[in-house]
PDB file of C-alpha atoms in Angstrom:
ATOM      1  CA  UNK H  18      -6.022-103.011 121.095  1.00 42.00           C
ATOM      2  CA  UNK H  19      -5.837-104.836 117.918  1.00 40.00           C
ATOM      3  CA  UNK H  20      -3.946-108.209 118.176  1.00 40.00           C
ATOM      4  CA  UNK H  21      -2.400-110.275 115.387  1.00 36.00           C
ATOM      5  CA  UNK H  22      -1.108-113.037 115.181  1.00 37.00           C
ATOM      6  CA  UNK H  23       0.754-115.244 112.476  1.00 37.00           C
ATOM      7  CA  UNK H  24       1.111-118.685 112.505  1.00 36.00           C
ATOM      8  CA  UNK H  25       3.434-120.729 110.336  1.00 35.00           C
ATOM      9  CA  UNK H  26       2.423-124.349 109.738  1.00 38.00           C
ATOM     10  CA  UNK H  27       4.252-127.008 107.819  1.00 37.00           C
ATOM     11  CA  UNK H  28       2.969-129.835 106.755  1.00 35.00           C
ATOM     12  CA  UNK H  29       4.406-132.475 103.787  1.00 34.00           C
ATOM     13  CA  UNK H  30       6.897-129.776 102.453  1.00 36.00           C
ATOM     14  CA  UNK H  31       3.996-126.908 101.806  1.00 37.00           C
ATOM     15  CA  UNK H  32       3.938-123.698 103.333  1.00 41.00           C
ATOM     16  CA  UNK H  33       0.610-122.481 104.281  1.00 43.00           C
ATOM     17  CA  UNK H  34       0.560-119.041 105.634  1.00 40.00           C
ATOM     18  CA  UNK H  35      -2.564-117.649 107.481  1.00 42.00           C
ATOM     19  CA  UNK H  36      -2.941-114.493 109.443  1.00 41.00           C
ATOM     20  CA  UNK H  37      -5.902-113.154 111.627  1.00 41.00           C
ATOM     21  CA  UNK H  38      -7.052-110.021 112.094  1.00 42.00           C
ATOM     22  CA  UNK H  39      -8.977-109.009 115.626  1.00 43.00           C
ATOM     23  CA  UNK H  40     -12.173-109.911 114.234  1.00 42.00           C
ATOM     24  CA  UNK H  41     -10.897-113.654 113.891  1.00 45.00           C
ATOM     25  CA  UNK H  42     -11.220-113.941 110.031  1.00 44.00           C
ATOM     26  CA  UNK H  43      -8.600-115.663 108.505  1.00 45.00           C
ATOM     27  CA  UNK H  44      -7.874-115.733 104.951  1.00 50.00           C
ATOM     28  CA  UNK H  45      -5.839-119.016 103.026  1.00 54.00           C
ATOM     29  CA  UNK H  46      -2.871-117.731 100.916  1.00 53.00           C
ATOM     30  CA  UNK H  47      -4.112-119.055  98.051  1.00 54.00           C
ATOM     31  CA  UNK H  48      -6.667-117.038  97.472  1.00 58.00           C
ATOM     32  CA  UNK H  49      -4.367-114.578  97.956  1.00 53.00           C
ATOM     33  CA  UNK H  50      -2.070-116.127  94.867  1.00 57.00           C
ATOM     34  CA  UNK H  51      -5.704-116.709  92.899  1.00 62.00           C
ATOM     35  CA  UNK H  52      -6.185-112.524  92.956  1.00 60.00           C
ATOM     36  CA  UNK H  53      -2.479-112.606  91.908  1.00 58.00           C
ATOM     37  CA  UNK H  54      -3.145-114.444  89.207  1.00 61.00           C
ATOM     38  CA  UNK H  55      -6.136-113.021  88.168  1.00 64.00           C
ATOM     39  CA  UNK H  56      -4.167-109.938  88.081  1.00 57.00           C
ATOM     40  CA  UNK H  57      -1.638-111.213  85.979  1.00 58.00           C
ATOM     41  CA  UNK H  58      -4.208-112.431  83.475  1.00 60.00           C
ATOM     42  CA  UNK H  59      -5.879-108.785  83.194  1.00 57.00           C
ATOM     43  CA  UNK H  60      -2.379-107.432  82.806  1.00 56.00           C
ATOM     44  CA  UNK H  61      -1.363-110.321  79.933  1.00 57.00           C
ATOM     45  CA  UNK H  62      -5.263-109.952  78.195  1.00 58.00           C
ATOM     46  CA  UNK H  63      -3.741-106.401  78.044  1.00 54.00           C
ATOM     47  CA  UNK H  64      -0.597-106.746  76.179  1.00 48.00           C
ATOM     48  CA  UNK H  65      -2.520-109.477  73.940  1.00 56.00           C
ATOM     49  CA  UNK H  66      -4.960-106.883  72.754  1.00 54.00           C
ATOM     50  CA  UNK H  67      -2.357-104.331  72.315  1.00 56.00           C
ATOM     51  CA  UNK H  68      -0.283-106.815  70.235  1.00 49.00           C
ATOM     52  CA  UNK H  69      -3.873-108.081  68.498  1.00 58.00           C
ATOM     53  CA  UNK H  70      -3.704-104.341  67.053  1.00 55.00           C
ATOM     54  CA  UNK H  71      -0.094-104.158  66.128  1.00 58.00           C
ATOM     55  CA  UNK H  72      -0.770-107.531  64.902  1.00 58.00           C
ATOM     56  CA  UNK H  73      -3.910-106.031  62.392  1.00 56.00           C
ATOM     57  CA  UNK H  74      -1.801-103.003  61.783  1.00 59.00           C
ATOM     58  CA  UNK H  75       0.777-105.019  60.605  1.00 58.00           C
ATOM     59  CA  UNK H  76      -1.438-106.916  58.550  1.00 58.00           C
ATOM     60  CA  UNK H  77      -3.337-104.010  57.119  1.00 58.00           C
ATOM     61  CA  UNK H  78       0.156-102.419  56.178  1.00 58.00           C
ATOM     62  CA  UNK H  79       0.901-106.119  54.313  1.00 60.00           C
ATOM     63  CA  UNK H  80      -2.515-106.338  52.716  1.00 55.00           C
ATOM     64  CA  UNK H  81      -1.993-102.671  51.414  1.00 58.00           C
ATOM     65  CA  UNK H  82       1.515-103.261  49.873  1.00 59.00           C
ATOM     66  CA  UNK H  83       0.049-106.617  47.711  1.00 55.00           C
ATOM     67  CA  UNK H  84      -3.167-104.830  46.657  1.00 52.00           C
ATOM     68  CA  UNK H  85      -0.527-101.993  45.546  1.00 56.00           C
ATOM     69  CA  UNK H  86      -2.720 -99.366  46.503  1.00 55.00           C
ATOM     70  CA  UNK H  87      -2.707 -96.736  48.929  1.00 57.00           C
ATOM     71  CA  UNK H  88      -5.972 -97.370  50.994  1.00 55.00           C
ATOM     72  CA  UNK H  89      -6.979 -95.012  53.817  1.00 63.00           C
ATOM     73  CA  UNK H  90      -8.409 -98.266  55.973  1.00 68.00           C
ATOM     74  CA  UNK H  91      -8.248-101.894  56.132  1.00 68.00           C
ATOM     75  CA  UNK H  92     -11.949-102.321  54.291  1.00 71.00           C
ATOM     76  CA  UNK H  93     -11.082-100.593  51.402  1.00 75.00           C
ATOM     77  CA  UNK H  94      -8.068-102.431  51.131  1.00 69.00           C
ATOM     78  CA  UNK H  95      -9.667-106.047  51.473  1.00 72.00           C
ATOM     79  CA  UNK H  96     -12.293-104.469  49.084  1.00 79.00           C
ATOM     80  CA  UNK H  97      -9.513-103.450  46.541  1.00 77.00           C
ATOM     81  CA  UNK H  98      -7.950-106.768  47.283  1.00 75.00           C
ATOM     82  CA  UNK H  99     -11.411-108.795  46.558  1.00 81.00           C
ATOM     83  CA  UNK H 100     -11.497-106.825  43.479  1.00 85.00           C
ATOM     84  CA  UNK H 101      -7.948-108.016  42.254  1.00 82.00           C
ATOM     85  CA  UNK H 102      -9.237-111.403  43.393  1.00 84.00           C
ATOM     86  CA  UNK H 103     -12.254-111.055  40.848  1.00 87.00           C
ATOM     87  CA  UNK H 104      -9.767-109.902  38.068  1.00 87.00           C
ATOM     88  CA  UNK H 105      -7.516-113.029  38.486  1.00 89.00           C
ATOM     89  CA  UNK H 106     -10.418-115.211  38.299  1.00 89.00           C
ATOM     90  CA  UNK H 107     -11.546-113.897  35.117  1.00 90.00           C
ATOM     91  CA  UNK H 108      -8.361-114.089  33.533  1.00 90.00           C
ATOM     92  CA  UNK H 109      -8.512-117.702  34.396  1.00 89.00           C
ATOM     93  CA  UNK H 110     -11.730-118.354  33.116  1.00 90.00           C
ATOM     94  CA  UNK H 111     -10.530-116.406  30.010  1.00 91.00           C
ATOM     95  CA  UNK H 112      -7.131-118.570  30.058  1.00 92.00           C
ATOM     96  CA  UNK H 113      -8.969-121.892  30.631  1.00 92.00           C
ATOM     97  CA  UNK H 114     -11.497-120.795  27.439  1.00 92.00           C
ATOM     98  CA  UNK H 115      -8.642-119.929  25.405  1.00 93.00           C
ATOM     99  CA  UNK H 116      -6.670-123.101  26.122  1.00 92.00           C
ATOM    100  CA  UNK H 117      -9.938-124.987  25.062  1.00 93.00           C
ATOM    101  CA  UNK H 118     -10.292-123.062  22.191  1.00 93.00           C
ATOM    102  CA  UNK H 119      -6.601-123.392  21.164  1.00 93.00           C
ATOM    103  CA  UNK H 120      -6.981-127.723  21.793  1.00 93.00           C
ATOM    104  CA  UNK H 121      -9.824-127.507  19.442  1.00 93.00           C
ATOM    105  CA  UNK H 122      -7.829-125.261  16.704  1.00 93.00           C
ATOM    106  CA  UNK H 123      -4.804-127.421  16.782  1.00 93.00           C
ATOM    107  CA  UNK H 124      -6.760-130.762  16.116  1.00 93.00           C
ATOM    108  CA  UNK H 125      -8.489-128.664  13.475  1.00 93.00           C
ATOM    109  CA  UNK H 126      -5.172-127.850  11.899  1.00 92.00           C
ATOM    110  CA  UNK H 127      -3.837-131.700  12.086  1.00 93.00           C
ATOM    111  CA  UNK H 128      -7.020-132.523  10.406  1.00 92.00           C
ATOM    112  CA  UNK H 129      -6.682-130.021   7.498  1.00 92.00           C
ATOM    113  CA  UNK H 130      -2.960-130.783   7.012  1.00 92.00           C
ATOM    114  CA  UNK H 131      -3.998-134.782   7.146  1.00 91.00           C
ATOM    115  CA  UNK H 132      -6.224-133.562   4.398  1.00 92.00           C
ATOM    116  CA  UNK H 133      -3.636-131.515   2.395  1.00 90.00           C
ATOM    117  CA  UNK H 134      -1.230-134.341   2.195  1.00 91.00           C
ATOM    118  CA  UNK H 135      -3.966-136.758   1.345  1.00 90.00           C
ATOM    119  CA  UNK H 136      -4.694-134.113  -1.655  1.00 89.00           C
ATOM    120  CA  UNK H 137      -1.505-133.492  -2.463  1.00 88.00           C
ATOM    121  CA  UNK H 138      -0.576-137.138  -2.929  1.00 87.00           C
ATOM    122  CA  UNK H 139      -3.965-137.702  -4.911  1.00 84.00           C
ATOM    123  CA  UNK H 140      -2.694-134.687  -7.116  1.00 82.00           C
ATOM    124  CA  UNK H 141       0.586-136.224  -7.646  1.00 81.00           C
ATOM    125  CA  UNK H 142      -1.472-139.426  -8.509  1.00 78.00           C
ATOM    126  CA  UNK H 143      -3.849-137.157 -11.163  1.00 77.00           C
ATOM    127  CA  UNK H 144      -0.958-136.069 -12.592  1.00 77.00           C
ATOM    128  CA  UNK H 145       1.046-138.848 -12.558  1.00 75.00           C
ATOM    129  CA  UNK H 146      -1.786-140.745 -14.558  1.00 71.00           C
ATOM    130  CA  UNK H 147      -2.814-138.019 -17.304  1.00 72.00           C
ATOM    131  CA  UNK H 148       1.189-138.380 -17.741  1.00 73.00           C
ATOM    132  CA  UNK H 149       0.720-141.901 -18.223  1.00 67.00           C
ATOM    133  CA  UNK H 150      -2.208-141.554 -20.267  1.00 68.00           C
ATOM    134  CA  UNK H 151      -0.670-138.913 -22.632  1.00 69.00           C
ATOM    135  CA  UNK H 152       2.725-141.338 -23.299  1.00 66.00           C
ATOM    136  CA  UNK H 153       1.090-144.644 -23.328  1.00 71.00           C
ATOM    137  CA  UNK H 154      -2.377-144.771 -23.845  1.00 67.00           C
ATOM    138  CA  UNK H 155      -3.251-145.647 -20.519  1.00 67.00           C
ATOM    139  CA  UNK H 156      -3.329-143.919 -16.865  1.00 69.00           C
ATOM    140  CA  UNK H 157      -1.384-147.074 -15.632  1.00 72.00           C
ATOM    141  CA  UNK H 158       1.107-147.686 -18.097  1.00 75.00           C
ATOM    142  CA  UNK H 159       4.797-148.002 -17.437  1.00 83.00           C
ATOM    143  CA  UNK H 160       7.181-145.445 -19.080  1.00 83.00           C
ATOM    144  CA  UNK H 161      10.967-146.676 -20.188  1.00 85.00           C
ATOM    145  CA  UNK H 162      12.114-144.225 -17.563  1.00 84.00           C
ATOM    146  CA  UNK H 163      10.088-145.907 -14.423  1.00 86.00           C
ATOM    147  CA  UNK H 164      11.529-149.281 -14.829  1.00 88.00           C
ATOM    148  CA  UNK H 165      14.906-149.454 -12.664  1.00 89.00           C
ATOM    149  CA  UNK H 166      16.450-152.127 -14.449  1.00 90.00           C
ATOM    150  CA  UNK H 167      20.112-152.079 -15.590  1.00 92.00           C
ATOM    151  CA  UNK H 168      20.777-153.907 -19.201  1.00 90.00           C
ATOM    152  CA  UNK H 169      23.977-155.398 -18.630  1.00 92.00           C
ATOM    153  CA  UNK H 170      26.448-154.772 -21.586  1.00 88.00           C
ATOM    154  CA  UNK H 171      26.104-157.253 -24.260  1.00 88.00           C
ATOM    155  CA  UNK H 172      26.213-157.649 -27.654  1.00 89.00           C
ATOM    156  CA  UNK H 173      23.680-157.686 -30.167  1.00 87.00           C
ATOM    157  CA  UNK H 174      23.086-161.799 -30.071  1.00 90.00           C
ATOM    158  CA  UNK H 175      23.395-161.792 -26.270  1.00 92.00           C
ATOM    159  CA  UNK H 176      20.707-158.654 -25.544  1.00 91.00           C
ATOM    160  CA  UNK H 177      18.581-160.719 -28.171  1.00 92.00           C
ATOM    161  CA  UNK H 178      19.077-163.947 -26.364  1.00 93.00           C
ATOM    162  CA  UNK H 179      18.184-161.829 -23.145  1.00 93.00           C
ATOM    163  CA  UNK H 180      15.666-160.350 -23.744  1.00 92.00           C
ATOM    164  CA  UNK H 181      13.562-163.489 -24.646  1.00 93.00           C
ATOM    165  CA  UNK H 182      14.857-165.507 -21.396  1.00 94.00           C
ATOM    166  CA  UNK H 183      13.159-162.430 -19.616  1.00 93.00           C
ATOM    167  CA  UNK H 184      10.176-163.457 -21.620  1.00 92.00           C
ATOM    168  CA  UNK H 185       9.842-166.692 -20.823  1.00 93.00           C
ATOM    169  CA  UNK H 186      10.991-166.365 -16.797  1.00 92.00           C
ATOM    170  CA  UNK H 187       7.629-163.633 -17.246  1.00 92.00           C
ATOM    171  CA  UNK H 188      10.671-160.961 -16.099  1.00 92.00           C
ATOM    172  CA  UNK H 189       8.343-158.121 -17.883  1.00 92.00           C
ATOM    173  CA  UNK H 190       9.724-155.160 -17.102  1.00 93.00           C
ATOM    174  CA  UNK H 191      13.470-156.394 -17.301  1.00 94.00           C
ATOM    175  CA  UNK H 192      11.995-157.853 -21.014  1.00 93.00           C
ATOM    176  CA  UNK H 193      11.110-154.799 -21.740  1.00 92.00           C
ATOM    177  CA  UNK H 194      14.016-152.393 -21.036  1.00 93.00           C
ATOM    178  CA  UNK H 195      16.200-154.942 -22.545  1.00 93.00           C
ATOM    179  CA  UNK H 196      14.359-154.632 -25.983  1.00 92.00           C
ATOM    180  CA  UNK H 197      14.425-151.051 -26.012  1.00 92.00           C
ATOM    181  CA  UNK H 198      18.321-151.683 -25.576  1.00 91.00           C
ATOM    182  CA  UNK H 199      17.971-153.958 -28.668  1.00 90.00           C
ATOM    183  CA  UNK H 200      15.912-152.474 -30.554  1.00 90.00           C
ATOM    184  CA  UNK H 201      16.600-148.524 -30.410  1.00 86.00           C
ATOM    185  CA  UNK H 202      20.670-149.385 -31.300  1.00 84.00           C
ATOM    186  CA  UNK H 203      21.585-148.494 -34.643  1.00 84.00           C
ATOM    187  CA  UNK H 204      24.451-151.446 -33.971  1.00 83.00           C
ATOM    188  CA  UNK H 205      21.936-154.045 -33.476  1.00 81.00           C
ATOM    189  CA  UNK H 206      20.557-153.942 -36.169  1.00 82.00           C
ATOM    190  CA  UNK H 207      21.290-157.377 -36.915  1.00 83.00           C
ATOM    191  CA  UNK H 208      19.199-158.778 -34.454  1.00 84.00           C
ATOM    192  CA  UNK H 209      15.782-156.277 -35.118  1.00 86.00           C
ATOM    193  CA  UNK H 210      13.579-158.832 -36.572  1.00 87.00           C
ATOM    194  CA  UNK H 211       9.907-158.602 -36.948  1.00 87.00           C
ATOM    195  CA  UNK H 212       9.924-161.245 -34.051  1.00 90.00           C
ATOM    196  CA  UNK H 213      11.932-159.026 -31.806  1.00 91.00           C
ATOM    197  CA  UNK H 214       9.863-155.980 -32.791  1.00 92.00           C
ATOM    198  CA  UNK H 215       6.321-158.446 -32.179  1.00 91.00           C
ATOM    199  CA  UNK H 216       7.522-159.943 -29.141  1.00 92.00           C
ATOM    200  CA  UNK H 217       8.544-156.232 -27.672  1.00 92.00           C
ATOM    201  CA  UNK H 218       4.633-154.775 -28.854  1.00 91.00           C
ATOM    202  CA  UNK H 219       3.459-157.850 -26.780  1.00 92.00           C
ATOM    203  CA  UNK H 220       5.699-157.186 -23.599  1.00 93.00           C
ATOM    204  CA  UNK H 221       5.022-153.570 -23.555  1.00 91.00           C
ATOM    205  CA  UNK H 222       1.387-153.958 -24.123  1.00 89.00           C
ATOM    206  CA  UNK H 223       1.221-156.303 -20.872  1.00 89.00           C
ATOM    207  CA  UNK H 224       2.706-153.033 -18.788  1.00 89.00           C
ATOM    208  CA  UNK H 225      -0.180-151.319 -20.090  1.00 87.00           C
ATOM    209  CA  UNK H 226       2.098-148.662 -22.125  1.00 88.00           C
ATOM    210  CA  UNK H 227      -0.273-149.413 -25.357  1.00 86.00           C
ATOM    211  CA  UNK H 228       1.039-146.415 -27.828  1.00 86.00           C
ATOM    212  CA  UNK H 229       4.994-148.685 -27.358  1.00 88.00           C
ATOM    213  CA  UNK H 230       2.841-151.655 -28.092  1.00 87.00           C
ATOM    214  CA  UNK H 231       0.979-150.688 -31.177  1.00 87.00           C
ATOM    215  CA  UNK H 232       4.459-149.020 -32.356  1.00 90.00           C
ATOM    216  CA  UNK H 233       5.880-151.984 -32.400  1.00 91.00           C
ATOM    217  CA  UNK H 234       3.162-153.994 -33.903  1.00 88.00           C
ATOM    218  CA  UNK H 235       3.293-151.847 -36.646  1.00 88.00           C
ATOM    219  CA  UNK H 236       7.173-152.328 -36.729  1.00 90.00           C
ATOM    220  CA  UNK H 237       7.026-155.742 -36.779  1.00 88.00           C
ATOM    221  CA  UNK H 238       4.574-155.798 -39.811  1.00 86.00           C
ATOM    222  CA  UNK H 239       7.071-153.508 -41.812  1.00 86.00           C
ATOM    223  CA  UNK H 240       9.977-155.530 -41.180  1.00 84.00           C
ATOM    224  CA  UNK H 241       8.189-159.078 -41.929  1.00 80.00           C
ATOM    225  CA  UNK H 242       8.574-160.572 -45.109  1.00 82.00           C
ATOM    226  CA  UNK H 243       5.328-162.561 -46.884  1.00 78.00           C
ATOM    227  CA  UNK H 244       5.922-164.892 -45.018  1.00 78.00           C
ATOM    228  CA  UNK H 245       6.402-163.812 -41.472  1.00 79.00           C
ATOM    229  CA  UNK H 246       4.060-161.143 -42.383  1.00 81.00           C
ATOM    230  CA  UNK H 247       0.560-163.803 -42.755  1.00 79.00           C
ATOM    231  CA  UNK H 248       2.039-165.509 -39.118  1.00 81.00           C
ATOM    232  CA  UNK H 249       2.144-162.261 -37.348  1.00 81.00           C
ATOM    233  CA  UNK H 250      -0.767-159.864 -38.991  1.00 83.00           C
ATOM    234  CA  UNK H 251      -4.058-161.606 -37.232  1.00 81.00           C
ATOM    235  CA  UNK H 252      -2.121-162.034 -33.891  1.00 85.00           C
ATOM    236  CA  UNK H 253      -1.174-158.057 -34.095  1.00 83.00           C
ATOM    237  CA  UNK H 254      -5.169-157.118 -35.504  1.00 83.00           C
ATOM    238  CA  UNK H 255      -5.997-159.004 -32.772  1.00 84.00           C
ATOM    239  CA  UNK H 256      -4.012-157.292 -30.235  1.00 82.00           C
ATOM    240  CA  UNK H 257      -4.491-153.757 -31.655  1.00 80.00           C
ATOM    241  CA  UNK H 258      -8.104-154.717 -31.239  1.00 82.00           C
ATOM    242  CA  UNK H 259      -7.050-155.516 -27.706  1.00 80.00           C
ATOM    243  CA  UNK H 260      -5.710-151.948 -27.407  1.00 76.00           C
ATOM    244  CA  UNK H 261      -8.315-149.757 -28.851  1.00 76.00           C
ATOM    245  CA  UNK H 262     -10.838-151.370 -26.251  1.00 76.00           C
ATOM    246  CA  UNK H 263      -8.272-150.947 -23.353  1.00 72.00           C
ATOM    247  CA  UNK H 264      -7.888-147.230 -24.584  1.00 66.00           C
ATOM    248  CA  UNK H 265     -11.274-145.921 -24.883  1.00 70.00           C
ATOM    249  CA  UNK H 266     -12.222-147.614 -21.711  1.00 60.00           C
ATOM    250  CA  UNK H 267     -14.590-150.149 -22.733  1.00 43.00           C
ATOM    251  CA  UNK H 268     -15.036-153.294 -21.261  1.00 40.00           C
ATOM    252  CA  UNK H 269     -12.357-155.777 -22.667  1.00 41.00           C
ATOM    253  CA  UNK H 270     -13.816-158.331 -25.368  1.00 38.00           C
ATOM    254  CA  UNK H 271     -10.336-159.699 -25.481  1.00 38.00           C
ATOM    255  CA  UNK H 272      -9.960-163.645 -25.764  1.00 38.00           C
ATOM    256  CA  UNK H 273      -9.849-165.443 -22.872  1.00 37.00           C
ATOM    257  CA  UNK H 274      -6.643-166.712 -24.219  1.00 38.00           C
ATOM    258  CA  UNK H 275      -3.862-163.577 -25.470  1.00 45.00           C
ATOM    259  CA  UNK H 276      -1.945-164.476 -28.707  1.00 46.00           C
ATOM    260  CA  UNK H 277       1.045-166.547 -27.737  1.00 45.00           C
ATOM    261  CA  UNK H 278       4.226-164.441 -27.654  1.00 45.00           C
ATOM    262  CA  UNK H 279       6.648-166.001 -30.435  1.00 46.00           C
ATOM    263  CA  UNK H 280       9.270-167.195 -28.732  1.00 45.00           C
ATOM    264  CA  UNK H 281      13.099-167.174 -29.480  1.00 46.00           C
ATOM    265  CA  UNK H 282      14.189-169.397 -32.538  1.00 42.00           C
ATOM    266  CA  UNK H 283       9.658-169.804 -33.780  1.00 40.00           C
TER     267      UNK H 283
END
């Protein structure tokens, strides 16, 4: 007859239950709770493979959906999804090249345009000075029209008394708009003396407009009498001499020393 007994021991608030069989083996509960656990851990290693496959179903269903494909199996969607991969890299590489390439066009096109406004401008120069040389004889010369100066509104004896305190203060271009005042007025004619006419040639010949100059030369010579006429003719020779070098672009033999400009009241 089999006998078993049980035995319940306590000891420091731990239950430790043993039992014996008739052959006197006895067995700690532990090992017991060990196969338990073992048997849990097969069980869980179960449900983490089964959700391991939901898990790459899941993801195969996902990977699918971004290729935007329809693949019958995970490799040839991760091979349809490589190939995408490929595709966006090349249109990178092709975006980087063309972003390069566009850099290098656009500092191209600032250089041209630099260069088209430098042209443009050296144009506007050209033209400015075969203007200049058609009206005055010279590719720097100053035309009436360029000189911003307002004459003031004076009579004939006041212009006249102007005109040479421009002179002599070395005001050129004011000296020279205010002669053209006095001089081109029918109602100063009063004051259009061979000196006015001389003195005008020699302002307008020092702003390089040398066709005004020798028009006035020759004006003053006309409007001189004998006497004026032998005080004025080798200054004017001289200066037209002075002009015809400056005009065919010699190099100047002029004096060291121009002719003196008359001044007001000699």
């Amino acid at each position: 007859m089999c006998e078993t007994r049980v035995i319940l021991t306590t000891l420091a608030g731990a239950e430790d239950l043993r039992w014996q069989h008739d052959a006197g083996v006895f067995q700690p509960i532990h090992e017991l709770r060990a196969q338990a656990c073992r048997a849990d851990a097969a069980d869980e290693s179960a449900v983490e493979i089964r959700v391991s496959k939901s898990k790459l179903f899941l993801f195969f269903v996902a990977l699918t959906a971004l290729a935007g494909c329809k693949a019958s199996s995970p490799v040839a969607a991760v091979r349809h999804v490589n190939e995408k991969a490929r595709e966006m890299m090349e249109y990178e590489a092709r975006y980087k090249a063309l972003r390069a390439e566009h850099e290098k066009l656009r500092a191209e096109f600032f250089r041209l345009e630099h260069r088209h406004m430098a042209l443009l401008a050296e144009t506007r120069s050209v033209k400015t000075a075969e203007m200049n040389l058609e009206s005055t004889g010279s590719k720097a010369g100053r035309r009436p029209s360029q000189i911003s100066y307002k004459v003031p509104a004076l009579d004939a004896e006041g212009l006249y008394a102007l005109a040479f305190d421009h002179v002599r203060e070395r005001r050129i271009p004011e000296a020279a708009a205010t002669f053209e005042a006095l001089l081109q007025s029918p109602e100063m004619a009063a004051t259009q003396s061979a000196t006015a006419y001389y003195t005008a040639g020699v302002v307008w010949y020092e702003l390089e407009n040398y066709r005004k100059a020798e028009k006035y030369f020759d004006l003053a010579l006309e409007r001189s009498d004998s006497e004026e006429r032998a005080k004025f003719k080798s200054r004017i020779e001289l200066w037209k001499r002075a002009v015809n070098l400056k005009q065919q672009r010699m190099p100047a033999s002029v004096p060291s020393s121009h002719p003196r400009t008359v001044e007001h009241g000699h």
